Coordinates of C-alpha atoms in Angstrom, one line a residue:
Chain A
M1 CA 0.0 0.0 0.0
P2 CA 1.5 3.4 -0.9
H3 CA 2.3 5.8 1.9
P4 CA 1.3 9.3 0.8
V5 CA 2.7 12.6 2.2
A6 CA 1.0 13.8 5.3
T7 CA -1.8 16.5 5.0
T8 CA 0.0 18.8 7.4
D9 CA 3.1 18.9 9.5
A10 CA 1.1 17.4 12.2
P11 CA 2.7 14.9 14.5
A12 CA -0.7 13.6 15.3
P13 CA -1.7 10.6 13.2
R14 CA -4.3 12.3 10.9
A15 CA -5.6 10.5 7.8
Q16 CA -2.7 10.5 5.3
I17 CA -4.2 12.3 2.3
Q18 CA -1.9 13.9 -0.1
A19 CA -4.2 16.3 -1.9
R20 CA -4.3 19.9 -0.7
T21 CA -8.1 19.7 -1.0
L22 CA -10.6 17.3 -2.3
R23 CA -13.1 20.0 -3.1
T24 CA -14.5 19.5 -6.6
D25 CA -16.3 22.8 -6.9
R26 CA -14.8 26.1 -8.2
W27 CA -13.6 27.2 -4.8
W28 CA -10.8 29.4 -6.4
L29 CA -13.3 31.6 -8.3
S30 CA -14.5 33.7 -5.5
P31 CA -11.2 34.7 -4.0
L32 CA -9.8 35.3 -7.6
V33 CA -12.7 37.6 -8.4
Q34 CA -12.4 39.4 -5.1
A35 CA -8.6 39.9 -5.4
G36 CA -9.1 41.3 -8.9
A37 CA -11.9 43.6 -7.9
L38 CA -10.1 44.9 -4.8
T39 CA -6.8 45.4 -6.8
V40 CA -8.6 47.3 -9.6
L41 CA -10.7 49.5 -7.3
L42 CA -7.7 50.3 -5.0
G43 CA -5.5 51.0 -8.0
Y44 CA -8.1 53.4 -9.4
V45 CA -8.4 55.3 -6.1
V46 CA -4.6 55.6 -5.7
V47 CA -4.3 57.1 -9.2
R48 CA -7.1 59.5 -8.5
L49 CA -5.5 60.6 -5.2
F50 CA -2.3 61.7 -7.0
M51 CA -4.2 63.3 -10.0
R52 CA -5.0 66.4 -7.9
E53 CA -7.6 67.6 -10.5
Y54 CA -11.1 67.0 -11.7
Y55 CA -12.5 66.5 -8.2
W56 CA -14.7 69.6 -8.0
V57 CA -17.4 71.0 -10.3
D58 CA -17.7 74.6 -9.3
Q59 CA -20.8 75.3 -11.3
F60 CA -22.9 72.7 -9.4
N61 CA -21.1 72.3 -6.1
Y62 CA -20.1 68.7 -6.8
L63 CA -17.2 67.5 -4.7
T64 CA -16.0 63.9 -5.1
P65 CA -16.2 61.9 -1.8
L66 CA -12.5 60.9 -2.4
Y67 CA -11.5 64.5 -1.7
S68 CA -14.0 65.5 0.9
P69 CA -13.2 67.4 2.9
C70 CA -10.5 69.1 1.0
L71 CA -8.4 70.8 3.6
S72 CA -5.2 72.0 1.8
E73 CA -4.4 75.5 0.5
A74 CA -3.8 73.6 -2.8
C75 CA -7.5 72.7 -3.1
T76 CA -9.4 74.2 -6.0
P77 CA -11.1 77.5 -4.9
G78 CA -14.6 76.7 -3.6
S79 CA -14.0 73.1 -2.9
A80 CA -12.7 73.6 0.7
H81 CA -16.0 73.8 2.6
F82 CA -14.3 73.5 6.0
G83 CA -11.3 75.8 5.6
T84 CA -7.8 75.1 4.6
F85 CA -6.0 73.8 7.7
L86 CA -3.2 72.1 5.7
P87 CA -0.5 74.1 3.8
D88 CA 0.1 73.8 0.0
L89 CA 1.2 70.1 0.0
P90 CA 3.9 68.9 -2.4
V91 CA 2.8 67.0 -5.4
W92 CA 3.9 63.6 -3.9
I93 CA 1.5 64.0 -1.0
P94 CA -2.1 63.4 -2.0
L95 CA -4.5 66.3 -1.1
P96 CA -6.8 63.9 0.9
I97 CA -3.9 62.9 3.1
I98 CA -6.1 62.9 6.2
V99 CA -9.3 61.6 4.6
F100 CA -7.9 58.6 2.7
P101 CA -6.1 56.9 5.6
I102 CA -9.4 57.0 7.5
L103 CA -11.4 55.5 4.6
L104 CA -8.8 52.9 3.9
G105 CA -8.5 52.0 7.6
F106 CA -12.2 51.7 8.0
R107 CA -12.5 49.3 5.1
A108 CA -9.3 47.4 5.8
T109 CA -10.3 46.7 9.4
C110 CA -14.0 46.0 8.6
Y111 CA -15.0 42.5 9.6
Y112 CA -16.3 41.7 6.1
Y113 CA -13.2 43.0 4.2
R114 CA -11.1 41.1 6.6
K115 CA -12.7 38.0 5.5
A116 CA -12.4 39.0 1.9
T117 CA -8.7 40.1 2.1
Y118 CA -7.6 37.1 4.3
R119 CA -9.0 34.8 1.7
S120 CA -8.3 36.5 -1.5
L121 CA -5.0 38.4 -0.9
L122 CA -3.3 36.7 2.1
L123 CA -4.5 33.2 1.2
S124 CA -5.2 32.5 4.8
P125 CA -7.0 30.3 3.7
Q126 CA -8.2 30.9 0.1
A127 CA -11.3 28.9 0.7
C128 CA -12.7 26.6 3.4
A129 CA -11.1 23.2 3.7
V130 CA -8.4 24.2 1.3
R131 CA -4.9 23.9 2.9
E132 CA -3.2 27.3 3.2
P133 CA 0.3 27.8 2.0
H134 CA 1.7 29.4 5.2
R135 CA 4.0 27.4 7.5
R136 CA 3.0 29.3 10.7
Y137 CA -0.1 31.2 11.7
S138 CA -0.9 33.5 14.6
G139 CA -3.8 35.4 13.2
E140 CA -4.8 38.6 14.9
S141 CA -3.0 37.6 18.1
R142 CA 0.1 39.5 17.3
F143 CA 1.4 42.6 15.6
P144 CA 0.6 43.7 13.0
L145 CA -2.8 42.1 12.6
V146 CA -3.7 42.7 16.3
L147 CA -4.2 46.3 15.0
M148 CA -7.4 45.0 13.3
N149 CA -8.9 45.6 16.7
S150 CA -8.8 49.3 16.0
H151 CA -11.9 49.0 13.8
R152 CA -14.2 51.0 16.0
Y153 CA -11.9 54.1 15.9
F154 CA -12.0 54.0 12.2
F155 CA -15.8 53.7 12.5
Y156 CA -15.9 56.8 14.6
A157 CA -13.8 58.8 12.2
A158 CA -15.5 57.5 9.1
S159 CA -18.9 58.4 10.5
A160 CA -17.6 62.0 11.0
L161 CA -16.5 62.0 7.4
L162 CA -19.8 60.6 6.3
L163 CA -21.6 63.6 7.9
I164 CA -19.4 65.8 5.8
N165 CA -20.2 63.7 2.7
T166 CA -23.8 64.2 3.5
Y167 CA -23.3 68.0 3.7
D168 CA -21.6 67.8 0.3
A169 CA -24.5 65.9 -1.1
V170 CA -26.9 68.5 0.1
Q171 CA -24.8 71.3 -1.3
A172 CA -25.0 69.6 -4.6
F173 CA -28.7 70.5 -4.8
F174 CA -27.8 74.3 -4.6
P175 CA -25.8 75.3 -7.7
R176 CA -23.7 78.4 -7.9
S177 CA -26.3 80.2 -10.0
G178 CA -28.5 80.2 -6.9
G179 CA -31.7 78.5 -5.9
F180 CA -32.5 74.8 -5.8
G181 CA -31.4 72.5 -8.6
I182 CA -31.3 68.9 -9.4
G183 CA -28.8 67.3 -11.7
L184 CA -27.7 63.7 -12.3
G185 CA -24.6 64.5 -10.3
S186 CA -26.6 65.6 -7.3
I187 CA -28.7 62.4 -7.4
I188 CA -25.6 60.3 -7.7
L189 CA -24.0 62.0 -4.8
L190 CA -27.2 61.6 -2.7
A191 CA -27.5 57.9 -3.6
N192 CA -23.8 57.3 -2.8
V193 CA -24.2 58.9 0.6
G194 CA -27.2 56.6 1.3
L195 CA -25.2 53.5 0.4
L196 CA -22.3 54.7 2.6
W197 CA -24.7 55.2 5.5
A198 CA -26.0 51.7 4.9
Y199 CA -22.5 50.3 4.9
T200 CA -21.5 52.3 8.0
L201 CA -24.5 51.6 10.1
S202 CA -24.5 47.9 9.3
C203 CA -20.9 47.6 10.6
H204 CA -20.3 45.1 13.3
A205 CA -18.6 47.7 15.5
C206 CA -21.6 50.0 15.2
R207 CA -23.9 47.1 16.2
H208 CA -21.8 46.4 19.2
I209 CA -21.4 49.9 20.4
L210 CA -25.1 50.8 20.1
G211 CA -26.4 47.7 21.8
G212 CA -24.4 44.5 21.5
R213 CA -22.1 45.2 24.3
L214 CA -25.0 45.2 26.8
R215 CA -25.8 42.1 28.9
H216 CA -29.2 43.2 30.1
F217 CA -31.3 44.3 27.1
S218 CA -34.3 44.6 29.4
K219 CA -32.6 47.5 31.1
H220 CA -32.0 49.4 27.9
P221 CA -35.2 49.1 25.7
I222 CA -34.2 51.8 23.2
R223 CA -30.7 50.4 22.6
Y224 CA -32.2 46.9 22.3
R225 CA -34.5 48.2 19.5
L226 CA -31.5 49.8 17.9
W227 CA -29.5 46.6 18.2
S228 CA -32.4 44.6 16.7
L229 CA -32.7 47.0 13.8
L230 CA -28.9 47.1 13.2
S231 CA -28.7 43.3 13.4
R232 CA -31.1 43.1 10.5
I233 CA -29.1 45.3 8.3
N234 CA -25.9 43.8 9.6
G235 CA -26.9 40.6 7.7
K236 CA -26.5 42.5 4.5
H237 CA -23.1 44.0 5.5
M238 CA -21.2 42.2 2.7
Q239 CA -23.5 43.5 0.0
F240 CA -23.4 47.0 1.3
A241 CA -19.6 46.8 1.5
W242 CA -19.3 46.0 -2.2
I243 CA -22.1 48.2 -3.4
S244 CA -20.8 51.2 -1.5
L245 CA -17.3 50.7 -2.8
V246 CA -18.4 50.5 -6.3
S247 CA -20.7 53.5 -5.8
V248 CA -17.9 55.7 -4.4
T249 CA -15.9 54.8 -7.5
L250 CA -18.7 55.5 -9.9
T251 CA -19.5 58.7 -8.2
D252 CA -15.9 59.8 -8.6
V253 CA -15.8 58.8 -12.2
Y254 CA -18.9 60.9 -12.9
I255 CA -17.6 63.9 -11.2
M256 CA -14.2 63.6 -12.9
A257 CA -16.0 63.4 -16.2
V258 CA -18.1 66.5 -15.6
S259 CA -15.2 68.4 -14.1
A260 CA -12.9 67.6 -17.0
G261 CA -15.6 68.6 -19.5
W262 CA -15.8 65.1 -21.0
I263 CA -19.5 65.1 -20.5
S264 CA -22.1 67.7 -19.3
D265 CA -24.1 67.2 -16.2
L266 CA -27.6 66.1 -17.1
R267 CA -29.8 68.8 -15.5
L268 CA -33.3 67.8 -14.5
F269 CA -34.3 71.0 -12.7
N270 CA -32.5 74.4 -12.7
Chain B
M1 CA -35.5 5.0 -9.7
S2 CA -32.1 3.6 -8.8
Y3 CA -28.6 4.0 -10.3
W4 CA -25.0 3.0 -9.5
A5 CA -22.9 5.7 -7.9
H6 CA -19.1 5.8 -7.9
L7 CA -18.0 6.1 -4.3
R8 CA -14.4 6.7 -3.3
V9 CA -13.9 6.1 0.4
W10 CA -10.8 6.6 2.5
R11 CA -9.8 3.3 4.1
G12 CA -7.0 3.0 6.6
D13 CA -5.9 3.8 10.1
A14 CA -3.3 6.0 11.9
E15 CA -0.5 4.2 10.2
D16 CA -1.5 4.1 6.6
G17 CA -4.5 4.6 4.3
Q18 CA -5.8 5.2 0.8
L19 CA -8.8 6.1 -1.3
V20 CA -10.7 3.0 -2.4
D21 CA -13.3 3.0 -5.2
Y22 CA -16.6 1.2 -4.9
P23 CA -19.7 1.0 -7.0
V24 CA -22.8 1.3 -4.8
E25 CA -26.5 1.3 -5.7
V26 CA -28.5 4.4 -4.9
N27 CA -32.2 4.6 -4.6
E28 CA -34.4 7.7 -4.8
G29 CA -34.5 9.9 -1.6
E30 CA -31.4 8.4 -0.1
V31 CA -28.6 10.3 1.8
V32 CA -24.9 9.6 1.7
L33 CA -25.1 7.7 5.0
D34 CA -27.6 5.3 3.5
I35 CA -25.1 4.6 0.7
V36 CA -22.3 4.1 3.2
H37 CA -24.5 1.6 5.1
R38 CA -25.2 -0.2 1.9
L39 CA -21.5 -0.4 1.3
Q40 CA -21.0 -1.9 4.7
Q41 CA -23.7 -4.5 3.9
T42 CA -22.2 -5.4 0.6
E43 CA -18.6 -4.9 -0.4
A44 CA -17.0 -3.4 2.7
G45 CA -18.3 -5.2 5.8
D46 CA -15.4 -3.9 7.9
L47 CA -15.8 -0.2 7.0
A48 CA -15.8 1.9 10.2
V49 CA -18.2 4.8 10.4
R50 CA -19.7 6.6 13.3
W51 CA -23.4 7.4 13.2
N52 CA -26.4 7.5 15.5
C53 CA -29.6 9.4 14.8
K54 CA -29.7 9.7 11.0
A55 CA -31.6 12.9 11.6
G56 CA -28.9 15.6 11.8
K57 CA -29.3 16.0 15.5
C58 CA -26.7 13.9 17.2
G59 CA -23.6 15.2 15.3
S60 CA -22.0 11.7 15.0
C61 CA -21.6 11.1 11.3
S62 CA -19.4 14.1 10.5
A63 CA -17.0 13.5 7.6
E64 CA -15.8 15.2 4.5
I65 CA -17.7 14.7 1.3
N66 CA -15.9 15.9 -1.9
G67 CA -13.5 17.7 0.4
R68 CA -16.3 19.6 2.3
P69 CA -17.0 18.9 6.0
R70 CA -20.6 17.7 6.2
L71 CA -22.9 15.4 8.0
L72 CA -23.3 12.1 6.1
C73 CA -27.0 11.8 7.1
M74 CA -27.8 15.3 5.9
T75 CA -26.3 15.2 2.5
R76 CA -28.7 14.0 -0.1
M77 CA -27.5 11.9 -3.0
N78 CA -29.6 13.9 -5.4
T79 CA -27.3 16.9 -4.9
F80 CA -24.6 15.0 -6.9
A81 CA -24.7 14.1 -10.6
E82 CA -25.2 10.4 -11.3
D83 CA -21.8 10.1 -13.0
E84 CA -20.0 12.1 -10.4
V85 CA -17.3 10.5 -8.2
I86 CA -18.2 11.0 -4.5
T87 CA -15.2 11.1 -2.3
I88 CA -15.7 10.5 1.4
T89 CA -12.9 11.0 3.9
P90 CA -12.6 11.3 7.6
L91 CA -12.4 14.7 9.3
R92 CA -8.9 16.0 8.4
A93 CA -8.2 18.1 11.5
F94 CA -8.3 15.2 13.9
P95 CA -6.4 11.9 14.4
V96 CA -7.9 9.1 12.5
I97 CA -8.8 5.9 14.3
R98 CA -10.0 3.8 11.4
D99 CA -11.6 4.6 8.1
L100 CA -14.2 7.4 8.6
V101 CA -13.9 7.4 12.4
T102 CA -11.7 10.1 14.0
D103 CA -10.6 10.8 17.6
V104 CA -12.3 14.0 18.4
S105 CA -11.1 14.2 22.1
Y106 CA -9.4 17.5 21.3
N107 CA -12.8 19.0 21.5
Y108 CA -13.7 17.5 24.8
A109 CA -10.4 18.7 26.2
K110 CA -11.2 22.2 25.1
A111 CA -14.7 22.0 26.5
R112 CA -13.3 21.1 29.9
E113 CA -11.0 24.1 29.9
I114 CA -14.0 26.5 29.9
P115 CA -15.3 27.1 33.4
S116 CA -19.0 26.5 33.6
F117 CA -21.7 29.0 34.4
A118 CA -20.8 31.1 37.5
P119 CA -23.8 32.8 39.2
P120 CA -23.2 36.0 41.3
A121 CA -22.1 35.5 44.9
G122 CA -25.1 34.9 47.2
L123 CA -27.5 33.7 44.5
E124 CA -28.4 30.1 45.0
P125 CA -29.8 27.6 42.4
G126 CA -33.6 28.2 42.3
E127 CA -33.2 31.9 42.7
Y128 CA -32.1 32.7 39.2
R129 CA -34.4 35.2 37.6
M130 CA -34.0 36.4 34.0
Q131 CA -36.0 38.0 31.3
Q132 CA -36.4 36.3 28.0
V133 CA -35.1 39.3 26.1
D134 CA -31.8 38.9 28.0
V135 CA -31.3 35.3 27.2
E136 CA -32.6 34.8 23.7
R137 CA -29.5 36.1 22.1
S138 CA -27.4 33.2 23.4
Q139 CA -30.1 30.6 22.9
E140 CA -29.1 30.5 19.2
F141 CA -25.8 28.9 20.3
R142 CA -27.6 26.2 22.3
K143 CA -28.7 24.7 19.0
C144 CA -25.2 23.3 18.6
I145 CA -25.1 19.6 18.1
E146 CA -21.4 19.3 18.6
C147 CA -20.7 17.7 15.3
F148 CA -17.3 19.5 15.3
L149 CA -17.5 20.4 11.6
C150 CA -16.7 24.0 12.5
Q151 CA -13.6 22.8 14.5
D152 CA -12.6 20.6 11.5
T153 CA -12.9 23.3 9.0
C154 CA -11.2 26.1 10.9
H155 CA -7.8 26.6 9.3
V156 CA -6.3 27.7 12.5
V157 CA -6.0 24.1 13.7
R158 CA -6.8 22.2 10.5
D159 CA -3.6 23.6 8.8
H160 CA -1.6 24.2 12.0
E161 CA -1.5 21.4 14.5
E162 CA 0.7 23.4 16.7
N163 CA -2.1 25.9 17.4
K164 CA -4.3 23.3 19.1
T165 CA -2.8 24.1 22.5
A166 CA -3.6 27.8 22.3
F167 CA -6.8 27.8 20.4
A168 CA -10.2 26.5 21.6
G169 CA -11.8 26.6 18.1
P170 CA -15.1 28.2 17.0
R171 CA -17.4 25.8 18.9
Y172 CA -15.9 26.6 22.3
L173 CA -15.3 30.4 21.6
M174 CA -19.0 30.4 20.8
R175 CA -19.6 28.7 24.3
I176 CA -17.6 31.5 25.9
A177 CA -19.7 34.1 24.0
E178 CA -22.8 32.3 25.2
L179 CA -21.7 32.5 28.8
D180 CA -20.4 36.1 28.5
M181 CA -23.8 37.2 27.1
H182 CA -25.6 35.3 30.0
P183 CA -27.3 37.9 32.2
L184 CA -26.3 36.1 35.4
D185 CA -22.8 34.9 34.7
A186 CA -20.3 36.7 37.0
R187 CA -17.0 35.4 35.6
D188 CA -14.6 37.5 33.5
R189 CA -14.9 35.6 30.2
Q190 CA -13.5 38.4 28.0
R191 CA -9.9 38.3 29.2
E192 CA -10.0 34.6 29.3
A193 CA -11.3 34.3 25.7
Q194 CA -8.4 36.3 24.5
E195 CA -5.6 35.3 26.8
E196 CA -6.4 31.6 27.5
H197 CA -8.5 30.4 24.7
G198 CA -6.9 32.0 21.6
L199 CA -9.7 34.3 20.3
G200 CA -7.0 36.4 18.6
Y201 CA -6.1 33.5 16.3
C202 CA -9.6 33.7 14.7
N203 CA -9.4 35.8 11.5
I204 CA -13.1 35.6 10.9
T205 CA -13.0 33.9 7.5
K206 CA -16.4 32.4 8.3
C207 CA -15.7 28.8 7.4
C208 CA -17.3 27.7 10.7
T209 CA -20.5 29.5 9.8
E210 CA -20.5 28.0 6.3
V211 CA -20.3 24.4 7.5
C212 CA -22.7 24.6 10.5
P213 CA -25.6 22.2 9.9
E214 CA -27.7 24.1 12.4
H215 CA -27.1 27.3 10.6
I216 CA -25.9 29.1 13.6
Q217 CA -24.4 32.4 12.7
I218 CA -21.2 31.6 14.6
T219 CA -19.0 34.4 13.2
D220 CA -21.5 37.3 13.1
N221 CA -23.3 36.5 16.4
A222 CA -20.7 34.9 18.6
L223 CA -17.1 35.4 17.5
I224 CA -17.3 39.0 16.2
P225 CA -19.4 40.2 19.3
L226 CA -16.9 38.4 21.5
K227 CA -14.0 40.1 19.7
E228 CA -15.7 43.5 20.2
R229 CA -16.2 42.7 23.9
V230 CA -12.5 41.9 24.2
V231 CA -11.7 45.2 22.5
D232 CA -13.8 46.9 25.2
R233 CA -11.7 45.4 27.9
K234 CA -8.2 45.3 26.3
Y235 CA -7.9 47.7 23.5
D236 CA -10.3 50.6 24.1
P237 CA -9.0 53.6 26.1
V238 CA -12.3 55.4 25.7
V239 CA -14.2 52.6 27.5
W240 CA -11.5 52.5 30.1
L241 CA -11.7 56.2 30.7
G242 CA -15.5 56.1 30.8
N243 CA -15.4 53.4 33.4
K244 CA -13.0 55.5 35.5
I245 CA -15.0 58.7 35.2
L246 CA -18.3 56.9 36.0
R247 CA -16.5 54.9 38.7
R248 CA -17.7 51.7 37.3
G249 CA -14.2 50.1 37.9
D250 CA -13.4 47.2 35.6
K251 CA -17.0 45.9 35.6
R252 CA -18.4 44.2 32.6
V253 CA -22.0 43.7 33.8
R254 CA -24.3 46.3 32.5

C-alpha cells in the first residue's frame, strides 16, 4: 500500500491524504474575483488621489467623496468647505492625506473586508477546507494584525467624514447660480451617501457599540430596539460593502468626467 | 429509480491509508449515510463509520464529502450528478482511528478548559431570575449539536496542528460568548477568551459558519461580538476612561 505525504506537518496521526483539498467545486473563483476587484478599485483610487484635479465641479457644487473634505491650500477654490488647515502640499502628498487613511483604515479593518482580504489576498485560507500555503499562523493575536482591533476608531472617524459627505450631497442641490437645482450628479451624490450610511450603520462595531455590548437588554429598551434593527441590516453588510465601494468609485468617475468637461451634467431642474 | 454511484472512500488507520473505489446502488431519496451503510452491507463489511440518529441532531456522522466537512446523514445523494465521483474522507483536523472514524477528544479537552456558568455571589440555584429578552441572544448557540464540523474546517487548527494548544476553536469560543452574554454569569470571560482560549487566532473567514448544519451564525453572532467585547476590555482607552469617570471600575456587567 502506498504511503502518501501527510496532509499537514502534524505529529498527530491524521488521515494520510496527499491532496491539498478534495473539493471539486470552483472554490478558487470567489477569491480570484475578489482579489481582482479589490486590486482594480484600489488602483483606481490611488491614481485618482495623485491626480489632484477634476475632483470639483464649481458650477454645481459637486465634490467627489474621495477628496471630501479638501483641507489644503492647494485645493481648488470653492472646494474647501471647511477651511484650509493644511498648507500647500507637495505633489507627492495626496490632497486627501487625512481623509484617505481613515477611509482605507475603515474598510481594511472591517470584519467583512477582513474575511475577503484574508481569503483573496493573504490566502489564509483561500477557501474553506483548502490547505493554506503558510507554514506558521498566529492570526490577529500578534502585531501587526492585532491592529485590526482598532476598527471602532476608524468607524468613529469614518462616521464623521460621512456627515461631511452628507453635507456635500446637500450642497450639490444648490448650484452656484442660486436657488435649488437637481442634476444627475446631485442624485448620484445623494445615492452614494445613502449607500455609505447603509454600509457604515451595518458595521459590526456599530452594532456592538449601540447595543451589542449590553448584557441586560431589558434595562435598555431603546438600545435593544436599535440593536435589533442594526442586526437586521448587519446581515447585509457584505452586500453594502461591495455596493458602496463601487458607488464611491462610480461617483468619482462621474464627477471627474463632468469636471474635466468630457460630459455635461444632465440637469433635471434648474 | 435507482442507479449505481461511484463512491471513493478513504480506508485506513493511523499508520496508513488510501482512497478505495466502490460502485454502490443508490435509490431515490437516499442520503450519503444510506449509501455508506449499503457499502457496509455489501462490499466493505469492515468499513468503520460513526453514526447514530440519522436525523442531523446527534452530530456523530461528521465526515468530508468531496472535500467539504458535512454530516453524512444530511447530504442528499440527489445533490450529486449520477456520474460524479463522490469522495468520502474522515475529518482531516483530527487523528484518524479507522476509516471514517476520528478521535475528536481535542474538542472534549477544550470543553473542559472552559469554566462552567458562575452565578453571582449569594445567588443560589432556584433563585435565578432572568428576562427572555436577556437570554434569547445566546439561545441560538444552544442549537449546537457538537458535530465539530466547525472545529474541523477552521484553518487555525486544520492547517496548523501546533495551534491546538492555544486555540479553543469556534465551537468553544461560541460557548464563551454564550456565557459572556448570559445575564447572570459573573465570571470574566472576555480576558480569558483572548488570553487563554486564543480568540486572537480567529481571523473571521467564516468557514465555521459555512459548514454549520444548524445554521448558527457563529461568526456574526458569537465570534465578532466576543472580539468586540475583548476590544472593550483590552484595547479601548475610551471605554477604560468612561469606566474610570463613572466609577464603574473594571466591571463588565451592565
